[in-house]
PDB file of C-alpha atoms and ligand atoms in Angstrom:
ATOM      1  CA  UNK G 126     106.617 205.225 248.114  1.00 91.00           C
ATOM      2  CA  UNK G 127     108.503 208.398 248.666  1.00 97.00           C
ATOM      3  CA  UNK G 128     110.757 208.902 251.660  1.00 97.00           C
ATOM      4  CA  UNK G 129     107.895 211.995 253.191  1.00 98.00           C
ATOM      5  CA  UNK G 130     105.093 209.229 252.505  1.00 98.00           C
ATOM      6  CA  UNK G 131     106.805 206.914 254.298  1.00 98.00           C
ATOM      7  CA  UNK G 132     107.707 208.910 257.101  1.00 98.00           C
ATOM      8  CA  UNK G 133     103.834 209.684 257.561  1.00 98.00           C
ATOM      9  CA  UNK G 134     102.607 206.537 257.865  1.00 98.00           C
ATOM     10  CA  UNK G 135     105.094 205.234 259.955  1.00 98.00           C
ATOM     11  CA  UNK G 136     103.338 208.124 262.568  1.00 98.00           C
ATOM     12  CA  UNK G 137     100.445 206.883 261.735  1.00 98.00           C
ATOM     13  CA  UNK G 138     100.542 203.656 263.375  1.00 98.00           C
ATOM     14  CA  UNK G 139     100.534 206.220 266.643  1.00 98.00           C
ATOM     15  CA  UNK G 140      97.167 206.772 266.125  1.00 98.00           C
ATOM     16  CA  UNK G 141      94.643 204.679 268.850  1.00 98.00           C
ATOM     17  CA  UNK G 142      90.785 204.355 268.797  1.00 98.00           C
ATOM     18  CA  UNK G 143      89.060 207.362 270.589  1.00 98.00           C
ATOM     19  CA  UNK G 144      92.106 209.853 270.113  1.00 98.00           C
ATOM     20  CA  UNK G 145      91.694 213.705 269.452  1.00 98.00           C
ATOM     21  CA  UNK G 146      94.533 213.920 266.876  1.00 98.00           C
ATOM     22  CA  UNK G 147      95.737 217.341 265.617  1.00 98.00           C
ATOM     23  CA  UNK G 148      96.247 217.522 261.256  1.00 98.00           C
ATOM     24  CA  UNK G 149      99.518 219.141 260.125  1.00 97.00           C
ATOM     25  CA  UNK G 150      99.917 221.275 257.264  1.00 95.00           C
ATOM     26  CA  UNK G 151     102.035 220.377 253.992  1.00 95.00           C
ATOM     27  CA  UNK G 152     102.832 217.911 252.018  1.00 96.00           C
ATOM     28  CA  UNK G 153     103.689 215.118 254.529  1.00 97.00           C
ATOM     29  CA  UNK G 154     101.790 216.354 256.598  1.00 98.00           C
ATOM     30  CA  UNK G 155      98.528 215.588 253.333  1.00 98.00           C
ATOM     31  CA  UNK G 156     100.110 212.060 253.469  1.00 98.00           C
ATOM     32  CA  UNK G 157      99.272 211.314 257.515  1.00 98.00           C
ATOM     33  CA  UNK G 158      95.843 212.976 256.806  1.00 98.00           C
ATOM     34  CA  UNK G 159      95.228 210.558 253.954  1.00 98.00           C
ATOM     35  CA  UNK G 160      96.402 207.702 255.954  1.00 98.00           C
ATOM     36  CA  UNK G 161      94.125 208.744 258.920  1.00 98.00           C
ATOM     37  CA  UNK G 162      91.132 207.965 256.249  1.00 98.00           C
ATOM     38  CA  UNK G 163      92.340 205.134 255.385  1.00 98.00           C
ATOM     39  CA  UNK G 164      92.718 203.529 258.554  1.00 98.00           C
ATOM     40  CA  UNK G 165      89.492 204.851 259.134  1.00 98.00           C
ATOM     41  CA  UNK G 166      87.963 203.127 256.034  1.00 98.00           C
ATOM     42  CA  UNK G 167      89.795 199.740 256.164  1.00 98.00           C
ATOM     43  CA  UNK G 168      90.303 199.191 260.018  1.00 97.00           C
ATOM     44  CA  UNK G 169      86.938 201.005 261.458  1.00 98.00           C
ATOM     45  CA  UNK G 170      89.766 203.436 263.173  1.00 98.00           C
ATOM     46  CA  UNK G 171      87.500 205.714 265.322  1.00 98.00           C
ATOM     47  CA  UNK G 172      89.215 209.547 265.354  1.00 98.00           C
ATOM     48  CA  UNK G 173      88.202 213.032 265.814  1.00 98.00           C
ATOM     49  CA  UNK G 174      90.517 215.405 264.493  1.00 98.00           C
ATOM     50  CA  UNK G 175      91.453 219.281 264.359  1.00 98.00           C
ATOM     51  CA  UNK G 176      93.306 221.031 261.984  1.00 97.00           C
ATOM     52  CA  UNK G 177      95.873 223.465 261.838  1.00 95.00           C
ATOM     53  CA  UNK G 178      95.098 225.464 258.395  1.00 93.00           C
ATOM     54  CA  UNK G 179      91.674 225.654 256.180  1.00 92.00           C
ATOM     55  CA  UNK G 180      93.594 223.417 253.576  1.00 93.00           C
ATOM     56  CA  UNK G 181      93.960 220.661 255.686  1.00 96.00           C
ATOM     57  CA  UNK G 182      90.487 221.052 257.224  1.00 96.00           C
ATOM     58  CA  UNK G 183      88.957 220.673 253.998  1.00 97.00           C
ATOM     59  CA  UNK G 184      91.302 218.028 252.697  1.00 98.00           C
ATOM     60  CA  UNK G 185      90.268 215.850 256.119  1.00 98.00           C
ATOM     61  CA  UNK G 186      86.368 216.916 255.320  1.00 98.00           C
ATOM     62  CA  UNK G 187      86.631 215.496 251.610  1.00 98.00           C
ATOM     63  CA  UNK G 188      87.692 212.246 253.325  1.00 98.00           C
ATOM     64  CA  UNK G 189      84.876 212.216 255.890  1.00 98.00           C
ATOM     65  CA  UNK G 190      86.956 212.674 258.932  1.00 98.00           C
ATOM     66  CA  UNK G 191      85.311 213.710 261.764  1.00 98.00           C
ATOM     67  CA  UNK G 192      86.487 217.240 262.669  1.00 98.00           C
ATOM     68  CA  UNK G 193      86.326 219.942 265.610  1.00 98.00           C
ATOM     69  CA  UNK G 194      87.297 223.548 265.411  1.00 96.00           C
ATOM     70  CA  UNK G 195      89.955 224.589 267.370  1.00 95.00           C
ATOM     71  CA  UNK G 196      87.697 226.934 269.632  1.00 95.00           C
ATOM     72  CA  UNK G 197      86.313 224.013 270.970  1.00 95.00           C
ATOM     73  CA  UNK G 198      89.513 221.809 272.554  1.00 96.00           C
ATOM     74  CA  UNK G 199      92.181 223.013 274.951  1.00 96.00           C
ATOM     75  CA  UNK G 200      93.909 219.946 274.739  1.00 98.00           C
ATOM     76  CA  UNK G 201      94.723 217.029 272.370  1.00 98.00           C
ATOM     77  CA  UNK G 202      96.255 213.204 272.424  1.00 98.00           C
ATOM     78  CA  UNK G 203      98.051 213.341 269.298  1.00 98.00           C
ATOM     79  CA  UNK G 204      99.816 216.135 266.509  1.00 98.00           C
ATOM     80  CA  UNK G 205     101.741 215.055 263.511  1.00 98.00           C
ATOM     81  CA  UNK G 206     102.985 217.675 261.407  1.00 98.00           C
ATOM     82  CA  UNK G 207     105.698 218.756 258.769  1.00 98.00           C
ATOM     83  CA  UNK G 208     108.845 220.780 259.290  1.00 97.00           C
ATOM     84  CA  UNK G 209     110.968 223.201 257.239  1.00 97.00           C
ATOM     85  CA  UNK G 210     113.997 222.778 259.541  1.00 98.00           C
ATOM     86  CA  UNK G 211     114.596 220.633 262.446  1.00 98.00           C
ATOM     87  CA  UNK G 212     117.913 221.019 264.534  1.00 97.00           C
ATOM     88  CA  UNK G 213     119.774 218.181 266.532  1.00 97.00           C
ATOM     89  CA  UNK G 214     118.169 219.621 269.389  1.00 97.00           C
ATOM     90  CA  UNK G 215     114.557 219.049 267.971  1.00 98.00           C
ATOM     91  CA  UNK G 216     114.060 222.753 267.465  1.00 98.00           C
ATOM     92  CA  UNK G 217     111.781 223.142 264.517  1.00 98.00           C
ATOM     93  CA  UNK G 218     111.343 225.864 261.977  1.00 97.00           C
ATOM     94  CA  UNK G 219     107.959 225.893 260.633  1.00 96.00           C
ATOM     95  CA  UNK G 220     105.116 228.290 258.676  1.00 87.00           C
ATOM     96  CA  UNK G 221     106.438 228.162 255.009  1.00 85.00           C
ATOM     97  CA  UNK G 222     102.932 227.168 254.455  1.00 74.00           C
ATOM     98  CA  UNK G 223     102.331 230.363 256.762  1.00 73.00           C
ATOM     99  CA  UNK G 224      99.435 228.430 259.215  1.00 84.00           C
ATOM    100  CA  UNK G 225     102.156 228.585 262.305  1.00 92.00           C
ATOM    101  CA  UNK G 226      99.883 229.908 264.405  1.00 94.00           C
ATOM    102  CA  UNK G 227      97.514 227.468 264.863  1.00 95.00           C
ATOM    103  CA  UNK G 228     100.171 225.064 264.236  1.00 96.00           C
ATOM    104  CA  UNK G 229     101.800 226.414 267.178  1.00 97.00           C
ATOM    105  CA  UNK G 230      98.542 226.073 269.322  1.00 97.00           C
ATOM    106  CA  UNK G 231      98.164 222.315 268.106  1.00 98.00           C
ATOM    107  CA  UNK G 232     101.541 221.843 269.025  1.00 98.00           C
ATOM    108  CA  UNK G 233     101.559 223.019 272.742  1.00 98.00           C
ATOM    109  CA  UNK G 234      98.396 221.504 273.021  1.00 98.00           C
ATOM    110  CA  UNK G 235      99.181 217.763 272.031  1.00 98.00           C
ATOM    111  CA  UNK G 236     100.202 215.761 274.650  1.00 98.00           C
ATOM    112  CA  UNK G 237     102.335 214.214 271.820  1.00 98.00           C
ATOM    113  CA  UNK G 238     103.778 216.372 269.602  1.00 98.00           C
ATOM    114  CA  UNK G 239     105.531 214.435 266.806  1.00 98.00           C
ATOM    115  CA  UNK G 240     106.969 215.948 263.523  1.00 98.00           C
ATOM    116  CA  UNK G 241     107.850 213.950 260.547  1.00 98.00           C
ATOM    117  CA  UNK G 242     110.031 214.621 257.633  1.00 98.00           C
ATOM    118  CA  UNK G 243     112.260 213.557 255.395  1.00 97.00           C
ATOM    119  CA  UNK G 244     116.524 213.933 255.804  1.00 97.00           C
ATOM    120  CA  UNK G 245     116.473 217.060 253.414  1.00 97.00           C
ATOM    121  CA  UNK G 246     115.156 218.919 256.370  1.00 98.00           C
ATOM    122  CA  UNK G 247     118.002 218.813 258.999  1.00 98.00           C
ATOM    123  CA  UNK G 248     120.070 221.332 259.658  1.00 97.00           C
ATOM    124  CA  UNK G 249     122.416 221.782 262.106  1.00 95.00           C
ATOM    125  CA  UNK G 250     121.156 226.079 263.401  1.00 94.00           C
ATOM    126  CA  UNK G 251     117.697 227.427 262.637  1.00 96.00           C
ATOM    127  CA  UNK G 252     117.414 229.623 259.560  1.00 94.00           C
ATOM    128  CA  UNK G 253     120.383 227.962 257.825  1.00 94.00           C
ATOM    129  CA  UNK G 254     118.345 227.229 254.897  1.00 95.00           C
ATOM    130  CA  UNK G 255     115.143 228.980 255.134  1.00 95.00           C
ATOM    131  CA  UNK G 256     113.835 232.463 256.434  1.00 96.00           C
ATOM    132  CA  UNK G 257     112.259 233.069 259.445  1.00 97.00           C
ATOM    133  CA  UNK G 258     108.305 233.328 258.637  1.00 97.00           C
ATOM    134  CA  UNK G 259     106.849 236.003 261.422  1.00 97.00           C
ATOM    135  CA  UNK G 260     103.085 236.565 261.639  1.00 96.00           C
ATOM    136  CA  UNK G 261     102.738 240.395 261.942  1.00 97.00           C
ATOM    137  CA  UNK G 262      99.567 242.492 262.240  1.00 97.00           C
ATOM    138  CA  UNK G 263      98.688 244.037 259.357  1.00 97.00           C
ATOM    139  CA  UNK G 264      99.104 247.684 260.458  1.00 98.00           C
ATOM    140  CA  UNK G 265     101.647 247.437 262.527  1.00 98.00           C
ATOM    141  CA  UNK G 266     104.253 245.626 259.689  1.00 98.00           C
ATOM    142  CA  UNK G 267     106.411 248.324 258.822  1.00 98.00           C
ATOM    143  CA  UNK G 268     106.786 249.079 262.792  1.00 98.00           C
ATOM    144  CA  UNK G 269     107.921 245.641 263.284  1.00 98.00           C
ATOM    145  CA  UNK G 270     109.915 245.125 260.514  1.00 98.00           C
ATOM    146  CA  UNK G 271     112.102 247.846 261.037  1.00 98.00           C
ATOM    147  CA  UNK G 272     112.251 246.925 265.306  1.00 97.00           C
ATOM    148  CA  UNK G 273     113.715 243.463 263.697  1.00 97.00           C
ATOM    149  CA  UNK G 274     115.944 245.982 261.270  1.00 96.00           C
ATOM    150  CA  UNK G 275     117.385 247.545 264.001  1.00 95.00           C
ATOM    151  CA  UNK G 276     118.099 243.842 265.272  1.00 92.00           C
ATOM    152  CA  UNK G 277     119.958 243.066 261.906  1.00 91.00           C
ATOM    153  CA  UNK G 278     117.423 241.134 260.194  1.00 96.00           C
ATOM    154  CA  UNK G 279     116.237 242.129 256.518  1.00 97.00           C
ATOM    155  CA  UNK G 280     113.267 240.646 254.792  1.00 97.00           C
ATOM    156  CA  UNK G 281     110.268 241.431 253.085  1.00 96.00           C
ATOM    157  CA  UNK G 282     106.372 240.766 253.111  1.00 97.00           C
ATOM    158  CA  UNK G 283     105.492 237.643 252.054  1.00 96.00           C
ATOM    159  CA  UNK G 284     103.841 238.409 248.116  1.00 96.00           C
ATOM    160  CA  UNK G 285     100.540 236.821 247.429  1.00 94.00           C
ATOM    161  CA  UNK G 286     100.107 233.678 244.960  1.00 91.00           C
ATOM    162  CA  UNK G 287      99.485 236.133 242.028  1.00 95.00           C
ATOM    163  CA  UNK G 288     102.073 238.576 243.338  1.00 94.00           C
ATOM    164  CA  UNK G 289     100.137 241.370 243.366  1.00 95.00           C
ATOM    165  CA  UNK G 290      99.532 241.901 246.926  1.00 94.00           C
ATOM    166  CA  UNK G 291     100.422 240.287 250.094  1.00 95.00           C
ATOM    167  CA  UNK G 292      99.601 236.702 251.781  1.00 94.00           C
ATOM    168  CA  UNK G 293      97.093 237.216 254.062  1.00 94.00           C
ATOM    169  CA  UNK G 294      96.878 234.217 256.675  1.00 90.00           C
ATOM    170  CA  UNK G 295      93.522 232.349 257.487  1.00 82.00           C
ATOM    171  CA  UNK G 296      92.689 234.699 260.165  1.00 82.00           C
ATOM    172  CA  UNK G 297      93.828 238.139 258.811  1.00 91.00           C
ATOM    173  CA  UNK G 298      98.134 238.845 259.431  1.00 95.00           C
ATOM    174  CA  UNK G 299     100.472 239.443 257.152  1.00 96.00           C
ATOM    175  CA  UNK G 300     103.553 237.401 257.257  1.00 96.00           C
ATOM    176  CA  UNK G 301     107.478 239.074 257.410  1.00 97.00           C
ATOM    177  CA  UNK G 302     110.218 236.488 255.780  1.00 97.00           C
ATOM    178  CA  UNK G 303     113.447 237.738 257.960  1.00 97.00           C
ATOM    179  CA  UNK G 304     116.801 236.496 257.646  1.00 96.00           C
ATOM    180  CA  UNK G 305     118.995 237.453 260.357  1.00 92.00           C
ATOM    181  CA  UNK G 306     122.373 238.352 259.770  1.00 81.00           C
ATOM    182  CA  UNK G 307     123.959 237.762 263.272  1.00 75.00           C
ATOM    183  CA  UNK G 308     124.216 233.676 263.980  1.00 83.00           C
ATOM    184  CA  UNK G 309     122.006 233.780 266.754  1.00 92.00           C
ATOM    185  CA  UNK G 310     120.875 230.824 268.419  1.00 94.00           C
ATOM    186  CA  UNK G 311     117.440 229.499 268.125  1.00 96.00           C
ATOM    187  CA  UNK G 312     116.149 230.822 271.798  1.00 96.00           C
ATOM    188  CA  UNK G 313     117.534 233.986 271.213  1.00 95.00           C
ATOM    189  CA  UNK G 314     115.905 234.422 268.048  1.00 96.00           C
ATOM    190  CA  UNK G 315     112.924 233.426 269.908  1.00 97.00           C
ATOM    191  CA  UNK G 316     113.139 235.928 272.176  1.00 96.00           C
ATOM    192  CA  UNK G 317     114.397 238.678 270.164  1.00 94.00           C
ATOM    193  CA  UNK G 318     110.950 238.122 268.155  1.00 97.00           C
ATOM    194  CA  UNK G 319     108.665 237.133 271.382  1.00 97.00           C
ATOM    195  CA  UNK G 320     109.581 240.588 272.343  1.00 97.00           C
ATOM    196  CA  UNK G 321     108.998 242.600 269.033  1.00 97.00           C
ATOM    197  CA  UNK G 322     105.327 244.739 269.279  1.00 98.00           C
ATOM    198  CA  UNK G 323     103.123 243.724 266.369  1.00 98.00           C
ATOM    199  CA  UNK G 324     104.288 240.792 266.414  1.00 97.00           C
ATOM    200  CA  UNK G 325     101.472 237.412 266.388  1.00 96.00           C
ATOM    201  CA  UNK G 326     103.567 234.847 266.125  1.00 96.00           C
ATOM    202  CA  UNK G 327     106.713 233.149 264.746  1.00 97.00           C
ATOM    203  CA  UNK G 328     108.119 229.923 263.150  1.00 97.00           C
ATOM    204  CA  UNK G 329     110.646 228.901 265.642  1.00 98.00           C
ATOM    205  CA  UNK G 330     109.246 225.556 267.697  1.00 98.00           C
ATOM    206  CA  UNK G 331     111.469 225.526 270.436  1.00 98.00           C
ATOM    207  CA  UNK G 332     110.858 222.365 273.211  1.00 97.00           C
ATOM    208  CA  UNK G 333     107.522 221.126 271.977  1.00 98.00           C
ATOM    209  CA  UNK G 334     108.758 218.271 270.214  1.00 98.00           C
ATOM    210  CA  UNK G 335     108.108 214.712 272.012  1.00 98.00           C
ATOM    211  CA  UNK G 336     109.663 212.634 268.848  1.00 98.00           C
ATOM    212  CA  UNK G 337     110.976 213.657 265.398  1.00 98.00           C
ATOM    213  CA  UNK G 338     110.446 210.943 262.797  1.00 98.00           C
ATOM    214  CA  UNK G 339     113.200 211.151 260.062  1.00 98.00           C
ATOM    215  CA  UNK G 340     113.297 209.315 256.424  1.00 98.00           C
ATOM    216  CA  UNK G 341     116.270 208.472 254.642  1.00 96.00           C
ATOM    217  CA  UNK G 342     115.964 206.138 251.711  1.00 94.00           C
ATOM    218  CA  UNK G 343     113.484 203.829 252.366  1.00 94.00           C
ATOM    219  CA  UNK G 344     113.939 203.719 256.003  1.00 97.00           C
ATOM    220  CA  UNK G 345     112.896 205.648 259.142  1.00 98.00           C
ATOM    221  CA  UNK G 346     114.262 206.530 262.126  1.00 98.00           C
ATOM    222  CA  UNK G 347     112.646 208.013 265.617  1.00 98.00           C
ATOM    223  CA  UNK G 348     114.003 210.480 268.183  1.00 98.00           C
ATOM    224  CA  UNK G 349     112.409 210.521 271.062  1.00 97.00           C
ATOM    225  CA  UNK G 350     112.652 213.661 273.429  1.00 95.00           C
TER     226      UNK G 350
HETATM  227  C1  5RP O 907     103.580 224.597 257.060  1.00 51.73           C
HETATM  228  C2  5RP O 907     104.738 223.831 257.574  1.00 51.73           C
HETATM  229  C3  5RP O 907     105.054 222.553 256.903  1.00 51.73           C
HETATM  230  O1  5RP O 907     104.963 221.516 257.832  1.00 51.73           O
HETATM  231  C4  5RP O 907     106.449 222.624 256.326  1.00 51.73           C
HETATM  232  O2  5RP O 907     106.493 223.683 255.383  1.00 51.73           O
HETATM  233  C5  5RP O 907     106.842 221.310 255.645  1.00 51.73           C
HETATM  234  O3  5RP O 907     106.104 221.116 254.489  1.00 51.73           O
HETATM  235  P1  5RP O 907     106.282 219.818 253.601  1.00 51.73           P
HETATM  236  O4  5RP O 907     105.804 218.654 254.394  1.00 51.73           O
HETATM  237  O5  5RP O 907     105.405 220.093 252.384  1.00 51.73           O
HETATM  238  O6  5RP O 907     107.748 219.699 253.228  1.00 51.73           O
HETATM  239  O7  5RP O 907     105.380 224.205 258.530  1.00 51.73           O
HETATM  240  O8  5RP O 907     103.411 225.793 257.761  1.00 51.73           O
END
């Protein structure tokens, strides 16, 4: 079992009878989803769940999960999902899969937010390894990108799979890839973005973690907020 498997079941066990439970996106996130039907098969676990991107709606359909759409909850028990950078401070940069808006709505919506992944994912500032996905709408890109320009960030549309357009998210934005050149800190990046017209939405999680879950060879370890 690999280190991102392990880490997923491990937040599995979280899971009660009769909980609303929010479905990441990603690969660990695929491995809580598939443990979710297990339980579900094996120990008559009773869930309903919602999910943060088509994928993993259809991935927890195929397994006969029950499932609501996210226009129908304003709050949930439980939400388990990946990360592309977590920070000692439990600040998370998500969206590489590009679903961090609902993401982000699962997120503030859990009563539990916990996000699991494996050691390769800490860093010790937001961006260090990985751009900063921004949800933009579609006409107003150009505007935005060059607001977050004049900011000192420098990135590019996110291309398409058969790079010959660009990624369109489930419900219609484009997505900017910034890397900022000034080492600003995670809420001022948040802010700095927050405040950018055209803008939908951004990867930076900042204090809507609970508990991050971390693997490291075999063996996990919890943080609690
Ligand atoms: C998707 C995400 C994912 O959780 C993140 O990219 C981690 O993915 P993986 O579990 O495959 O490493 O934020 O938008």
């Amino acid at each position: 079992m690999n280190d991102k498997q392990l880490v997923a079941l491990h937040a599995a066990k979280y899971v009660k009878n009769g909980m609303l439970v929010g479905l990441g996106t990603g690969s660990t996130a695929n491995y809580f989803i598939d443990e979710l039907a297990r339980r579900q098969n094996d120990e008559g676990l009773k869930v309903t769940t919602v999910a943060s991107s088509t994928v993993s709606a259809q991935r927890a359909q195929s397994l006969n999960l029950p499932i609501v759409a996210l226009e129908h909850i304003s709050q949930i028990d439980l939400y388990v999902d990946g990360a592309d950078e977590i920070t000692p401070e439990m600040t998370l940069l998500k969206g590489r899969g590009s679903d961090l808006v609902k993401e982000k709505l699962l997120a503030k919506a859990a009563k539990q937010f916990i996000a699991v992944a494996d050691e390769s994912k800490l860093v010790s500032r937001i961006g260090q390894n990985f751009v900063i996905p921004i949800e933009v709408i579609p006409f107003a890109w150009q505007l935005a990108q060059r607001s977050l320009a004049d900011l000192g960030a420098q990135g590019e549309l996110r291309p398409n799979a058969a790079k010959d357009g660009f990624w369109v998210t489930s419900h219609g934005s484009y997505v900017l890839d910034m890397r900022f050149d000034a080492d600003f800190s995670a809420e001022v990046l948040n802010q700095i973005i927050n405040n950018t017209p055209g803008v939908v939405e951004h990867g930076i999680f900042i204090g809507l973690t609970d508990a991050i879950f971390i693997a490291a060879n075999g063996t996990v370890r919890e943080q609690w907020a």
